[in-house]
Coordinates of C-alpha atoms and ligand atoms in Angstrom, one line a residue:
X121 CA 123.0 77.5 76.5
X122 CA 122.8 73.7 76.7
X123 CA 119.5 71.9 76.8
X124 CA 119.4 68.6 78.4
X125 CA 117.2 66.1 76.6
X126 CA 116.3 62.4 76.9
X127 CA 116.7 62.2 73.1
X128 CA 119.9 64.1 72.8
X129 CA 121.3 67.2 74.5
X130 CA 121.6 70.2 72.2
X131 CA 123.0 73.7 72.2
X132 CA 121.5 77.1 71.6
X133 CA 123.8 80.0 70.6
X134 CA 123.0 83.6 70.0
X135 CA 125.3 85.4 67.5
X136 CA 125.4 89.1 66.7
X137 CA 126.2 89.2 63.0
X138 CA 125.9 87.0 60.0
X139 CA 129.5 85.6 60.0
X140 CA 128.5 82.3 61.8
X141 CA 125.5 81.9 59.6
X142 CA 127.7 82.3 56.5
X143 CA 130.1 79.7 57.9
X144 CA 127.2 77.3 58.3
X145 CA 126.1 77.8 54.7
X146 CA 129.6 77.2 53.4
X147 CA 129.7 73.7 55.0
X148 CA 130.2 70.9 52.4
X149 CA 127.6 68.3 53.5
X150 CA 124.3 69.8 54.5
X151 CA 121.0 69.9 52.7
X152 CA 119.2 73.3 53.2
X153 CA 115.5 74.0 53.7
X154 CA 114.8 77.7 53.7
X155 CA 111.6 79.8 54.1
X156 CA 111.0 81.2 50.6
X157 CA 110.5 84.7 51.8
X158 CA 113.7 84.6 53.9
X159 CA 115.5 83.1 50.9
X160 CA 114.4 86.1 48.7
X161 CA 115.2 88.7 51.3
X162 CA 118.7 87.3 52.1
X163 CA 119.6 85.8 48.7
X164 CA 122.5 88.2 48.0
X165 CA 123.8 88.4 51.5
X166 CA 123.6 84.7 52.5
X167 CA 122.0 82.1 50.2
X168 CA 123.3 82.7 46.7
X169 CA 126.1 80.1 47.0
X170 CA 123.8 77.2 47.8
X171 CA 123.5 74.9 44.8
X172 CA 119.9 74.1 43.8
X173 CA 120.3 70.4 44.3
X174 CA 121.1 71.0 47.9
X175 CA 118.2 73.3 48.5
X176 CA 114.4 73.1 49.1
X177 CA 112.3 76.2 49.5
X178 CA 109.0 76.3 51.4
X179 CA 106.3 79.0 51.6
X180 CA 105.7 79.5 55.3
X181 CA 101.9 78.8 55.2
X182 CA 99.9 76.7 57.6
X183 CA 98.6 74.8 54.6
X184 CA 102.2 73.6 53.8
X185 CA 102.8 72.4 57.4
X186 CA 101.8 68.9 56.3
X187 CA 103.2 65.4 56.1
X188 CA 103.3 65.8 52.3
X189 CA 105.8 68.7 52.6
X190 CA 107.9 66.7 55.0
X191 CA 107.9 63.7 52.6
X192 CA 108.9 66.0 49.7
X193 CA 111.9 67.2 51.7
X194 CA 112.9 63.6 52.5
X195 CA 112.6 62.8 48.8
X196 CA 114.7 65.8 47.8
X197 CA 117.3 64.7 50.2
X198 CA 117.3 61.2 48.6
X199 CA 118.3 62.8 45.3
X200 CA 121.6 63.7 47.0
X201 CA 124.2 61.2 48.1
X202 CA 122.7 61.5 51.5
X203 CA 123.6 58.8 53.9
X204 CA 122.4 58.1 57.4
X205 CA 124.8 60.7 58.7
X206 CA 123.6 63.4 56.4
X207 CA 122.7 66.8 57.8
X208 CA 119.8 69.1 57.4
X209 CA 120.0 72.9 58.1
X210 CA 116.8 74.8 58.1
X211 CA 116.1 78.6 58.1
X212 CA 112.7 80.0 59.0
X213 CA 110.1 80.5 61.7
X214 CA 107.9 77.9 63.5
X215 CA 106.3 76.6 60.4
X216 CA 109.7 75.7 58.8
X217 CA 110.9 74.3 62.1
X218 CA 107.9 72.0 62.5
X219 CA 108.2 70.6 59.0
X220 CA 111.9 70.2 59.0
X221 CA 112.0 68.7 62.5
X222 CA 109.5 66.1 61.4
X223 CA 111.4 65.3 58.2
X224 CA 114.7 65.1 60.0
X225 CA 113.1 62.8 62.6
X226 CA 111.7 60.3 60.1
X227 CA 114.4 60.2 57.5
X228 CA 116.7 57.2 58.2
X229 CA 115.0 57.2 61.7
X230 CA 116.7 60.5 62.5
X231 CA 119.4 62.6 60.8
X232 CA 121.5 65.5 62.1
X233 CA 119.6 68.8 62.1
X234 CA 120.5 72.4 62.8
X235 CA 117.8 75.0 63.0
X236 CA 118.3 78.8 62.5
X237 CA 115.1 80.6 63.7
X238 CA 114.4 83.7 61.6
X239 CA 111.3 84.8 63.5
X240 CA 111.3 86.2 67.0
X241 CA 108.7 83.6 68.0
X242 CA 110.8 80.7 66.9
X243 CA 113.9 82.2 68.6
X244 CA 112.3 83.0 72.0
X245 CA 110.1 79.9 72.2
X246 CA 109.6 77.1 69.7
X247 CA 113.3 76.5 68.9
X248 CA 113.7 74.5 72.1
X249 CA 111.4 71.8 73.5
X250 CA 111.8 69.4 70.6
X251 CA 108.2 69.4 69.5
X252 CA 107.5 68.8 65.8
X253 CA 103.9 69.4 64.8
X254 CA 102.1 69.0 61.5
X255 CA 98.5 69.9 60.5
X256 CA 96.3 67.2 59.2
X257 CA 93.1 68.0 57.3
X258 CA 91.4 70.7 59.4
X259 CA 93.3 69.7 62.6
X260 CA 96.1 72.0 63.7
X261 CA 99.3 70.3 65.0
X262 CA 97.6 66.9 65.1
X263 CA 100.6 64.9 63.9
X264 CA 103.9 65.2 65.7
X265 CA 106.9 63.8 67.4
X266 CA 109.6 64.9 69.8
X267 CA 112.9 65.5 67.9
X268 CA 115.2 68.4 69.0
X269 CA 117.8 69.8 66.6
X270 CA 121.4 69.1 67.5
X271 CA 122.0 72.8 67.5
X272 CA 120.1 76.1 67.3
X273 CA 121.8 79.3 66.0
X274 CA 119.9 82.5 66.8
X275 CA 120.9 85.6 64.9
X276 CA 118.7 88.6 65.9
X277 CA 119.7 90.5 62.7
X278 CA 117.0 88.4 60.9
X279 CA 114.3 90.1 63.0
X280 CA 114.8 93.5 61.3
X281 CA 113.0 92.3 58.2
X282 CA 110.0 90.8 60.0
X283 CA 106.8 92.8 59.3
X284 CA 105.1 94.4 62.3
X285 CA 102.5 91.6 62.5
X286 CA 105.1 88.8 62.8
X287 CA 107.4 90.8 65.0
X288 CA 104.6 91.6 67.4
X289 CA 103.5 88.0 67.3
X290 CA 107.0 87.1 68.7
X291 CA 106.6 89.7 71.4
X292 CA 103.3 87.9 72.4
X293 CA 105.4 84.8 73.5
X294 CA 108.0 87.1 75.1
X295 CA 105.3 88.8 77.1
X296 CA 103.7 85.4 78.0
X297 CA 107.0 84.2 79.5
X298 CA 107.4 87.4 81.5
X299 CA 103.8 87.6 82.8
X300 CA 104.1 83.9 83.8
X301 CA 106.8 85.0 86.3
X302 CA 104.3 87.4 87.9
X303 CA 104.7 91.0 89.1
X304 CA 108.5 91.3 88.3
X305 CA 107.9 90.1 84.8
X306 CA 105.2 92.7 84.3
X307 CA 107.4 95.5 85.7
X308 CA 110.1 94.6 83.3
X309 CA 107.7 94.8 80.3
X310 CA 106.3 98.1 81.5
X311 CA 109.9 99.5 81.7
X312 CA 111.0 98.1 78.3
X313 CA 108.0 98.1 76.1
X314 CA 109.0 101.1 74.0
X315 CA 112.5 99.8 73.3
X316 CA 111.1 96.3 72.5
X317 CA 108.6 97.8 70.0
X318 CA 111.6 99.7 68.5
X319 CA 113.4 96.4 68.1
X320 CA 116.4 97.3 70.4
X321 CA 118.6 94.3 69.6
X322 CA 120.6 94.3 72.8
X323 CA 117.5 94.4 74.9
X324 CA 115.8 91.8 72.8
X325 CA 118.7 89.4 73.2
X326 CA 118.3 89.6 77.0
X327 CA 114.5 88.9 76.7
X328 CA 115.2 85.9 74.3
X329 CA 117.7 84.5 76.8
X330 CA 115.4 84.8 79.8
X331 CA 112.4 83.4 77.8
X332 CA 114.5 80.4 76.8
X333 CA 115.9 79.9 80.3
X334 CA 112.4 79.9 81.7
X335 CA 111.2 77.4 79.1
X336 CA 114.4 75.3 79.6
X337 CA 113.5 74.8 83.3
X338 CA 110.2 73.3 82.3
X339 CA 111.2 71.1 79.4
X340 CA 114.2 69.7 81.2
X341 CA 111.9 68.6 84.1
X342 CA 109.1 67.3 81.9
X343 CA 110.3 66.9 78.3
X344 CA 107.4 64.9 77.1
X345 CA 104.6 67.2 78.3
X346 CA 103.2 64.8 80.9
X347 CA 103.1 67.2 83.9
X348 CA 104.6 70.5 84.8
X349 CA 105.3 71.5 81.1
X350 CA 101.6 71.9 80.7
X351 CA 102.0 75.2 82.5
X352 CA 103.7 76.5 79.3
X353 CA 100.3 76.2 77.7
X354 CA 99.2 79.3 79.7
X355 CA 96.8 81.2 77.4
X356 CA 97.2 78.6 74.6
X357 CA 93.7 77.0 75.1
X358 CA 92.3 80.4 74.1
X359 CA 95.2 81.2 71.7
X360 CA 94.7 78.1 69.6
X361 CA 90.9 78.9 69.4
X362 CA 91.8 82.4 68.1
X363 CA 94.0 80.9 65.4
X364 CA 91.5 78.3 64.3
X365 CA 88.4 80.4 64.4
X366 CA 90.1 83.3 62.5
X367 CA 91.3 80.8 59.9
X368 CA 94.9 81.5 60.9
X369 CA 94.7 85.2 60.0
X370 CA 95.7 85.9 63.7
X371 CA 99.3 84.7 64.1
X372 CA 100.3 82.3 66.9
X373 CA 101.9 84.8 69.3
X374 CA 99.2 87.4 68.8
X375 CA 96.6 84.7 69.5
X376 CA 98.5 83.9 72.7
X377 CA 98.5 87.6 73.7
X378 CA 94.7 87.6 73.2
X379 CA 94.6 84.3 75.2
X380 CA 96.4 85.9 78.1
X381 CA 93.7 88.6 78.3
X382 CA 91.0 85.9 78.2
X383 CA 92.7 83.8 80.9
X384 CA 93.3 86.7 83.2
X385 CA 89.7 87.9 82.8
X386 CA 88.5 84.4 83.9
X387 CA 90.9 84.5 86.8
X388 CA 89.6 87.9 87.8
X389 CA 86.0 86.9 87.6
X390 CA 86.8 83.9 89.8
X391 CA 88.5 86.2 92.3
X392 CA 91.8 84.5 91.7
X393 CA 93.8 87.5 90.7
X394 CA 94.0 91.3 91.4
X395 CA 92.4 93.7 89.0
X396 CA 95.5 95.9 89.0
X397 CA 97.6 93.1 87.5
X398 CA 95.0 92.3 84.9
X399 CA 94.5 96.0 83.8
X400 CA 98.3 96.7 83.7
X401 CA 98.9 93.5 81.7
X402 CA 96.2 94.4 79.3
X403 CA 97.7 97.8 78.8
X404 CA 101.0 96.1 77.6
X405 CA 99.3 93.4 75.6
X406 CA 97.1 95.8 73.7
X407 CA 100.1 97.6 72.4
X408 CA 101.3 94.5 70.5
X409 CA 97.8 93.4 69.3
X410 CA 97.2 95.4 66.2
X411 CA 94.1 93.5 65.0
X412 CA 90.8 95.5 65.3
X413 CA 87.1 94.5 65.2
X414 CA 88.0 90.8 65.6
X415 CA 84.3 90.0 66.2
X416 CA 83.9 90.3 62.4
X417 CA 86.7 87.7 62.0
X418 CA 85.7 85.2 64.7
X419 CA 82.5 83.2 64.9
X420 CA 81.9 82.7 68.6
X421 CA 80.4 79.2 68.2
X422 CA 83.5 78.1 66.2
X423 CA 85.7 79.6 68.9
X424 CA 84.0 77.7 71.7
X425 CA 84.0 74.5 69.7
X426 CA 87.7 74.9 69.0
X427 CA 88.4 75.2 72.8
X428 CA 86.4 72.0 73.4
X429 CA 88.2 70.2 70.6
X430 CA 91.7 71.4 71.6
X431 CA 93.9 68.4 71.6
X432 CA 95.2 69.4 75.1
X433 CA 91.7 68.9 76.6
X434 CA 91.3 65.8 78.8
X435 CA 88.4 64.6 80.9
X436 CA 84.9 65.9 80.9
X437 CA 85.3 69.5 81.9
X438 CA 87.0 72.2 79.8
X439 CA 90.6 72.7 80.9
X440 CA 92.5 76.0 81.1
X441 CA 95.7 77.2 82.8
X442 CA 94.9 80.2 85.0
X443 CA 96.8 82.4 87.4
X444 CA 96.0 82.6 91.1
X445 CA 96.5 85.4 93.7
X446 CA 100.1 84.4 94.3
X447 CA 100.5 84.7 90.5
X448 CA 101.1 81.0 90.3
X449 CA 99.8 78.9 87.4
X450 CA 97.0 76.5 88.1
X451 CA 95.2 74.0 85.9
X452 CA 91.4 74.1 86.1
X453 CA 89.0 71.7 84.4
X454 CA 85.7 73.5 84.9
X455 CA 85.9 76.4 82.5
X456 CA 82.4 77.6 81.8
X457 CA 81.0 78.6 78.4
X458 CA 79.7 81.8 80.0
X459 CA 83.3 82.7 81.1
X460 CA 84.5 82.3 77.6
X461 CA 81.7 84.6 76.3
X462 CA 82.5 87.1 79.0
X463 CA 86.2 87.2 78.2
X464 CA 85.5 87.4 74.5
X465 CA 83.2 90.4 75.0
X466 CA 85.8 92.3 77.0
X467 CA 88.4 91.6 74.3
X468 CA 86.1 92.6 71.5
X469 CA 85.4 95.9 73.4
X470 CA 89.2 96.5 73.8
X471 CA 89.8 95.9 70.1
X472 CA 87.0 98.1 68.7
X473 CA 88.3 100.0 65.6
Ligands
LIG652 N1 107.2 73.3 67.6 C1 106.9 74.1 68.5 O1 107.2 73.9 69.7 C2 106.0 75.3 68.2 C3 105.8 76.3 69.3 C4 105.1 77.4 68.9 C5 104.6 77.6 67.7 N2 104.8 76.7 66.7 C6 104.3 76.8 65.4 O2 105.0 77.9 64.7 C7 104.2 78.4 63.7 C8 104.3 80.0 63.8 O3 105.7 80.3 63.6 P1 106.3 81.7 63.5 O4 105.4 82.7 64.2 O5 107.7 81.6 63.9 O6 106.2 82.1 62.0 P2 106.0 81.5 60.6 O7 107.0 80.4 60.4 O8 104.5 81.2 60.4 O9 106.4 82.8 59.7 C9 105.6 84.0 59.8 C10 105.9 84.8 58.6 O10 107.2 85.4 58.8 C11 108.0 85.3 57.5 N3 109.4 85.3 57.9 C12 110.1 84.4 58.6 N4 111.3 84.9 58.9 C13 111.4 86.2 58.4 C14 112.3 87.2 58.4 N5 113.5 87.1 59.0 N6 112.0 88.4 57.7 C15 110.8 88.6 57.1 N7 109.9 87.6 57.1 C16 110.1 86.4 57.8 C17 107.5 84.0 57.0 O11 107.7 83.8 55.6 C18 106.0 84.1 57.3 O12 105.4 84.9 56.3 C19 102.8 77.9 63.9 O13 102.6 76.9 62.9 C20 102.9 77.3 65.3 O14 102.0 76.2 65.4 C21 105.5 75.5 67.0

C-alpha cells in the first residue's frame, strides 16, 4: 500500500514471516531503536547481531514518551558516524513510534526512518498518518509534529507474543474502524469475533488492511487534521479521558472501545441511533474489554475534567464525534455533563465484577 503525503509518500507492506525483518536488521547503515520487551523476546531470533553502538533500547512506558527520550536517541545517533542521510529503524508499538518519529523528524531536520510495528494497535492504526506525539508534564500527547516514516513493515508474527490486554487493545481500534463504517462493519465483527480473539493471522491481516485502507482515505484527504480527519477521533474524546483518569492503566485501544460505548449511548439518548446497533456493538466491545469495576479506577470528576481539557476541544461547548441514524459520523459541540455521567453509569454497570 502506498500512502500519499504532502511531506513524502511512503509505503506499507505486510509480510508473513521474519525473513524481510532479518534482512532489514542486516543492513549496514541504520541505527536501531527497539522496545526493550520486544528486544528481550526476539533477541535470539532477530536482534542478537545488532552491535550495541547502533542500538538504543526503550521501555514502552508513557513516562518515557518524552522529549528527553527523543533527545537521548538523537545523542546516541551522534555517537555514530551519522550523517544527514543516516537511517533510523524502530521496532515497537505506538509509544516507540511516537518517540522515534519525533527524533527522526528533528535530527538534522529529518532523517530516513523505517517503522516496524510490533503491536496490533500500531499496525492497524498509528503506523500511518504521520503523527508524532510526546507527553509533557501531565499533558498527554501535547508536543508533536507530522513526520511519516519512509516505509512501514508489518509482520503479524509479532502479535503472537502480545499479552491479552495489549492484543485486545489493538482490537479496540480494529472494531472502531469497522463500526465507523456502520452496519456492514458490525456484521463482519459479529461473524469473525471468535477467530479474531483466537488471533487467526490470515483473518487479522485482512482486518489490518481494511483498517489502514479506511484511515488512508481520511489522511490523504486531510493529512494535517484540519477537517474530515477529525472523524477518526470517533470515541477518542472519551477514550483519552479513560486513559488519563485511570493513570494509563487502561490502554489506548481499550479506552477507545469504552469510548465507543459512551459515544453510542449519547447518540442513543439523543435519538440519533437505533438501540439494536448500540446493543449489538456493546456485545462485541464487551468481549475485548477485560477490565472490571472500573469505577474504583476512575474518578468521575477527573474524567469530566479530562474531556474538557482534551486538546481536541475547541470553542465554548464540549465537542464529541457521534453517529447519526444513517450511521454517519457527526461532530457535536454541545455535549452535556449529564450525558457523560449517564454513559459512565451504563459502562460501570456493564463492567461490574
Ligand atoms: N502517533 C499516532 O498516530 C498514535 C495513534 C494511536 C496511538 N498512539 C500512541 O500509541 C501508544 C500506545 O501504543 P500501543 O498500544 O501500540 O502499545 P505500546 O507501545 O504502549 O506497547 C504496549 C505494550 O506492549 C509491549 N509490546 C510491544 N510489542 C510487543 C510484542 N510483539 N510482544 C509482546 N509485547 C509487546 C510493550 O513493551 C508494552 O508493554 C500511546 O502512547 C498512544 O498515545 C499514537
